[in-house]
Backbone as ProteinMPNN parsed JSONL, in Angstrom:
{"seq_chain_A": "EEAYKNMWQKVRAMWVYVYVNYYDSYDWFHIGGDDMYVLVENLRLYLESEEIATASNGGKQPLLLGQIFYQNFYSSATYVTGGGGYTLNKAALKMLVATFPNC", "coords_chain_A": {"N_chain_A": [[-13.133, 18.075, 5.636], [-12.22, 17.249, 8.891], [-11.851, 14.373, 10.171], [-12.524, 10.61, 11.356], [-14.18, 9.227, 10.007], [-14.047, 10.267, 6.989], [-11.605, 9.137, 6.464], [-11.039, 7.076, 4.446], [-10.965, 8.829, 2.113], [-8.692, 10.459, 2.555], [-6.773, 8.944, 2.553], [-6.841, 7.871, 0.11], [-6.495, 10.488, -1.466], [-3.807, 10.639, -0.621], [-2.476, 8.429, -1.891], [-2.668, 9.234, -4.515], [-1.467, 11.414, -4.762], [1.126, 10.95, -4.149], [1.435, 8.881, -6.372], [1.648, 10.731, -8.738], [3.412, 12.591, -7.977], [5.948, 10.823, -7.349], [6.007, 8.444, -8.302], [7.987, 7.932, -10.323], [10.146, 8.074, -9.202], [10.939, 6.156, -7.257], [10.654, 2.559, -6.249], [9.053, 1.296, -4.329], [6.648, 1.725, -2.086], [5.567, 2.925, 1.066], [2.836, 2.935, 3.674], [1.724, 4.215, 6.881], [0.634, 4.515, 10.077], [0.881, 7.062, 12.458], [1.868, 6.154, 14.772], [3.31, 3.736, 14.97], [6.207, 1.694, 13.945], [8.924, 1.337, 11.741], [11.678, -0.283, 10.868], [13.806, 0.192, 8.767], [15.786, -0.482, 7.477], [15.573, -3.229, 7.661], [13.205, -3.773, 6.331], [13.973, -2.73, 3.782], [16.03, -4.759, 3.367], [14.308, -6.836, 3.193], [12.419, -6.252, 0.794], [14.231, -6.288, -0.928], [14.883, -9.28, -1.398], [15.273, -12.488, -2.945], [12.572, -14.033, -2.415], [10.763, -12.052, -2.746], [11.22, -10.658, -5.119], [10.721, -12.611, -6.954], [8.171, -13.109, -6.135], [7.148, -10.778, -7.177], [7.47, -10.794, -9.794], [9.985, -9.616, -10.779], [9.167, -6.867, -10.25], [7.228, -6.571, -11.961], [4.625, -7.452, -11.454], [2.153, -6.493, -9.545], [2.327, -6.225, -6.347], [1.57, -6.189, -2.867], [2.129, -5.884, 0.273], [1.187, -6.507, 3.586], [-1.448, -6.582, 6.322], [-3.871, -8.766, 6.118], [-7.461, -8.172, 6.518], [-10.13, -9.638, 7.453], [-13.52, -9.343, 7.051], [-15.872, -10.444, 7.965], [-18.509, -10.089, 9.435], [-20.106, -8.328, 8.315], [-19.853, -7.858, 5.636], [-18.635, -9.94, 2.822], [-15.996, -8.831, 2.446], [-12.756, -8.089, 2.102], [-9.556, -6.42, 3.41], [-6.728, -4.496, 3.708], [-5.588, -3.764, 6.446], [-4.74, -0.751, 7.91], [-3.35, 0.309, 10.055], [-1.16, -0.939, 10.953], [0.322, -0.552, 8.768], [1.103, -0.72, 5.437], [2.922, -1.778, 2.448], [3.504, -1.104, -1.129], [4.439, -1.979, -4.36], [5.437, -0.507, -7.272], [4.127, -1.282, -9.501], [1.641, -2.111, -8.14], [0.801, 0.068, -7.058], [0.445, 1.669, -9.39], [-2.051, 0.367, -10.329], [-3.634, 0.395, -8.288], [-4.358, 3.333, -8.19], [-5.452, 3.545, -10.608], [-7.788, 2.565, -10.429], [-9.182, 4.238, -8.643], [-10.934, 6.161, -9.713], [-13.171, 4.759, -10.072], [-14.04, 4.068, -7.465]], "CA_chain_A": [[-13.515, 17.715, 7.169], [-11.057, 16.353, 9.72], [-13.008, 12.934, 10.94], [-12.27, 9.362, 11.035], [-15.268, 8.913, 9.095], [-13.598, 9.957, 5.569], [-10.005, 8.445, 6.346], [-10.877, 6.358, 2.971], [-10.969, 9.894, 1.224], [-7.683, 11.324, 2.819], [-5.731, 7.876, 2.018], [-6.968, 8.2, -1.379], [-5.436, 11.632, -1.854], [-2.063, 10.43, -0.399], [-1.81, 7.796, -2.825], [-2.811, 9.623, -5.997], [-0.554, 12.467, -4.855], [2.484, 9.991, -4.295], [1.685, 8.411, -7.684], [1.936, 11.66, -9.232], [4.735, 13.333, -7.39], [6.937, 10.136, -6.533], [6.033, 7.539, -9.012], [9.187, 7.628, -11.023], [11.527, 8.084, -8.054], [11.013, 5.075, -6.105], [10.267, 1.226, -6.418], [8.533, 0.612, -3.194], [5.894, 2.658, -1.323], [5.153, 2.581, 2.23], [2.03, 3.987, 4.588], [1.555, 3.783, 7.973], [0.243, 5.52, 11.123], [1.907, 7.953, 13.349], [2.018, 5.34, 16.139], [4.045, 2.654, 14.314], [7.716, 2.047, 13.83], [9.399, 0.786, 10.702], [12.865, -0.57, 10.704], [13.947, 0.69, 7.475], [16.865, -1.531, 6.914], [14.997, -4.732, 7.648], [12.309, -3.653, 5.165], [14.599, -2.574, 2.613], [16.608, -6.016, 3.075], [13.084, -7.763, 2.757], [12.213, -5.89, -0.237], [15.513, -6.853, -1.997], [14.986, -10.561, -1.354], [14.828, -13.208, -3.907], [11.354, -14.126, -2.534], [9.685, -10.813, -2.994], [11.909, -10.151, -6.507], [10.007, -13.905, -7.435], [6.57, -12.8, -6.131], [6.512, -9.541, -7.779], [8.084, -11.012, -11.332], [10.976, -8.186, -10.87], [8.553, -5.563, -10.046], [6.189, -6.374, -13.029], [3.552, -7.817, -10.928], [1.534, -5.828, -8.615], [2.766, -6.539, -5.021], [0.774, -5.411, -1.485], [2.802, -6.478, 1.6], [0.349, -5.663, 4.83], [-1.825, -7.346, 7.023], [-5.352, -8.6, 5.538], [-8.362, -8.21, 7.4], [-11.231, -10.315, 6.697], [-14.635, -8.656, 7.734], [-16.975, -11.584, 7.908], [-19.752, -9.795, 10.097], [-21.251, -7.459, 7.526], [-19.962, -8.597, 4.073], [-16.923, -10.712, 2.557], [-15.02, -7.988, 1.928], [-11.177, -8.163, 2.745], [-9.094, -5.443, 3.035], [-5.424, -4.271, 4.351], [-5.57, -2.777, 7.931], [-3.696, 0.421, 7.75], [-2.624, 0.48, 11.406], [0.291, -1.518, 10.889], [1.04, -0.034, 7.398], [1.321, -1.685, 4.213], [3.894, -1.468, 1.348], [2.942, -1.257, -2.174], [5.43, -1.715, -5.385], [5.175, 0.458, -8.276], [2.808, -1.839, -10.256], [0.488, -2.055, -7.301], [0.534, 1.878, -6.882], [-0.393, 2.5, -10.092], [-2.95, -0.287, -10.358], [-4.692, 1.14, -7.193], [-4.741, 4.413, -8.438], [-6.37, 3.39, -11.583], [-9.198, 2.22, -9.881], [-9.925, 5.297, -7.712], [-12.307, 6.849, -10.553], [-14.469, 3.925, -10.01], [-14.421, 3.885, -6.233]], "C_chain_A": [[-12.34, 16.874, 7.695], [-11.705, 15.611, 10.523], [-12.419, 11.501, 10.672], [-13.108, 8.937, 9.843], [-14.663, 9.006, 7.778], [-12.237, 9.738, 5.688], [-9.868, 8.111, 5.012], [-10.436, 7.476, 2.212], [-9.385, 10.656, 1.385], [-6.7, 10.14, 2.108], [-5.578, 7.738, 0.547], [-6.112, 9.282, -1.955], [-4.25, 11.506, -1.618], [-1.666, 9.757, -1.434], [-1.859, 8.309, -4.158], [-1.767, 10.866, -5.817], [1.047, 11.728, -4.606], [2.519, 9.336, -5.504], [1.966, 9.648, -8.407], [3.241, 12.639, -9.085], [6.069, 12.312, -7.125], [7.199, 9.012, -7.838], [7.271, 6.805, -9.744], [10.491, 7.593, -10.348], [11.55, 6.969, -7.503], [10.467, 3.474, -6.587], [9.164, 0.482, -5.475], [7.688, 1.792, -2.777], [5.258, 2.408, -0.301], [3.88, 3.799, 3.2], [1.698, 3.175, 5.667], [0.96, 4.709, 9.108], [1.216, 6.109, 11.905], [2.324, 7.511, 14.549], [2.419, 3.782, 15.902], [5.569, 3.188, 14.229], [7.86, 1.166, 12.695], [10.956, 0.51, 11.22], [13.156, -0.739, 9.327], [14.67, -0.363, 6.586], [16.412, -3.188, 6.737], [13.864, -4.771, 6.65], [12.831, -3.842, 3.956], [15.317, -4.14, 2.001], [15.625, -6.836, 2.35], [12.745, -7.993, 1.155], [13.067, -6.322, -1.606], [15.719, -8.292, -2.114], [14.491, -11.198, -2.37], [13.342, -13.69, -3.755], [10.215, -13.026, -3.052], [9.886, -10.401, -4.848], [10.795, -11.533, -7.246], [8.402, -13.726, -7.482], [6.139, -11.848, -6.762], [7.155, -9.891, -9.387], [9.16, -10.205, -11.48], [10.414, -7.211, -10.89], [7.354, -5.534, -11.127], [4.666, -6.364, -12.698], [3.11, -7.277, -9.834], [1.645, -6.824, -7.101], [2.178, -5.791, -3.696], [1.507, -6.164, -0.342], [1.787, -5.982, 2.934], [-0.415, -7.056, 5.369], [-3.229, -7.55, 6.534], [-6.346, -8.963, 6.75], [-9.879, -8.706, 6.658], [-12.446, -9.885, 7.715], [-15.873, -9.665, 7.417], [-18.288, -11.092, 8.524], [-20.337, -8.955, 9.445], [-20.843, -7.656, 5.958], [-18.799, -9.666, 3.929], [-16.046, -10.227, 2.102], [-13.401, -8.335, 2.459], [-10.582, -7.114, 2.596], [-7.41, -5.459, 3.888], [-5.639, -3.478, 5.683], [-4.496, -1.564, 7.586], [-2.938, 0.756, 8.876], [-1.281, 0.25, 11.589], [1.06, -1.14, 9.568], [1.278, -1.152, 6.571], [2.381, -0.931, 3.239], [3.378, -1.697, 0.016], [4.521, -1.067, -3.409], [4.746, -1.009, -6.525], [3.967, 0.089, -9.159], [1.596, -1.848, -9.326], [-0.012, -0.7, -7.201], [-0.206, 2.041, -8.275], [-1.864, 1.397, -10.727], [-4.212, 0.174, -9.483], [-5.011, 2.412, -7.565], [-5.321, 4.669, -9.643], [-7.76, 3.225, -11.343], [-9.903, 3.146, -9.042], [-11.144, 6.013, -8.501], [-13.724, 6.092, -10.101], [-14.965, 3.481, -8.331], [-15.328, 4.959, -5.871]], "O_chain_A": [[-11.685, 16.037, 7.075], [-12.159, 16.068, 11.572], [-11.794, 11.366, 9.62], [-12.656, 8.361, 8.853], [-14.627, 7.926, 7.188], [-11.595, 10.293, 4.796], [-8.949, 8.555, 4.324], [-9.439, 7.233, 1.533], [-8.938, 11.339, 0.464], [-5.943, 10.449, 1.188], [-4.542, 7.549, -0.09], [-5.199, 9.082, -2.756], [-3.45, 12.163, -2.283], [-0.675, 10.147, -2.051], [-1.08, 7.823, -4.979], [-1.245, 11.272, -6.855], [2.036, 12.297, -5.067], [3.663, 9.107, -5.896], [3.073, 9.419, -8.894], [3.851, 13.25, -9.964], [7.128, 12.814, -6.748], [8.318, 8.761, -8.286], [7.524, 5.601, -9.788], [11.582, 7.212, -10.772], [12.707, 6.784, -7.125], [9.694, 3.526, -7.543], [8.569, -0.565, -5.73], [8.075, 2.895, -3.161], [4.287, 1.665, -0.444], [3.992, 5.017, 3.344], [1.451, 1.969, 5.664], [0.876, 5.884, 8.75], [2.348, 5.632, 11.99], [2.996, 8.184, 15.33], [1.942, 2.829, 16.518], [6.056, 4.313, 14.339], [7.042, 0.257, 12.562], [11.345, 1.28, 12.098], [12.784, -1.749, 8.729], [14.373, -0.888, 5.513], [16.807, -4.042, 5.943], [13.603, -5.862, 6.143], [12.489, -4.706, 3.149], [15.27, -4.6, 0.86], [15.825, -7.407, 1.278], [12.727, -9.012, 0.464], [12.741, -6.57, -2.767], [16.632, -8.674, -2.846], [13.437, -10.804, -2.871], [12.727, -13.808, -4.815], [9.126, -13.213, -3.595], [9.009, -9.999, -5.613], [10.071, -11.153, -8.167], [7.613, -14.019, -8.38], [4.942, -11.777, -7.039], [7.232, -8.9, -10.113], [9.35, -10.022, -12.683], [10.961, -6.332, -11.557], [6.589, -4.57, -11.162], [3.763, -5.717, -13.229], [3.794, -7.619, -8.869], [1.104, -7.914, -6.919], [2.473, -4.597, -3.637], [1.177, -7.348, -0.268], [1.812, -4.763, 3.105], [-0.156, -8.212, 5.032], [-3.901, -6.519, 6.494], [-6.142, -9.763, 7.663], [-10.478, -8.266, 5.678], [-12.379, -10.041, 8.934], [-16.713, -9.423, 6.551], [-19.279, -11.703, 8.124], [-21.391, -8.633, 9.995], [-21.747, -7.56, 5.128], [-18.171, -10.125, 4.884], [-15.231, -10.821, 1.395], [-13.296, -9.02, 3.477], [-10.915, -6.537, 1.562], [-7.06, -6.415, 4.581], [-5.917, -2.288, 5.535], [-3.465, -1.771, 6.946], [-1.926, 1.445, 8.752], [-0.445, 0.942, 12.17], [2.247, -1.407, 9.378], [1.589, -2.288, 6.928], [2.611, 0.277, 3.275], [2.654, -2.692, -0.006], [5.41, -0.226, -3.277], [3.519, -0.991, -6.617], [3.056, 0.849, -9.49], [0.512, -1.565, -9.837], [-1.213, -0.438, -7.27], [-1.348, 2.499, -8.307], [-2.598, 1.87, -11.594], [-5.387, 0.288, -9.833], [-6.154, 2.718, -7.226], [-5.717, 5.805, -9.901], [-8.693, 3.698, -11.991], [-11.073, 2.948, -8.717], [-12.174, 6.369, -7.927], [-14.849, 6.538, -9.874], [-15.939, 2.79, -8.032], [-15.821, 4.997, -4.743]]}, "name": "protein", "num_of_chains": 1, "seq": "EEAYKNMWQKVRAMWVYVYVNYYDSYDWFHIGGDDMYVLVENLRLYLESEEIATASNGGKQPLLLGQIFYQNFYSSATYVTGGGGYTLNKAALKMLVATFPNC"}
């Protein structure tokens, strides 16, 4: 069904597809809406920076880059908003997809 209420299932299916088909081909993966812009060269330079290399332990540590949303009115849950997009390294993508059977 094409509806906003099942957005999570669509995003989950997209990440599984990316993992199965592209995991070995790329170091970073980005998702975002059709109404956002990415300056790819700027993102690439940032992902190659010493700051990111250190934070991700050379890519071995899962790293997610995006805007954290704190949902205080319903629960203490936090999540990354999809509107502005977010970026995962390989370790984070692997960890994310591994949790899906439990979601």
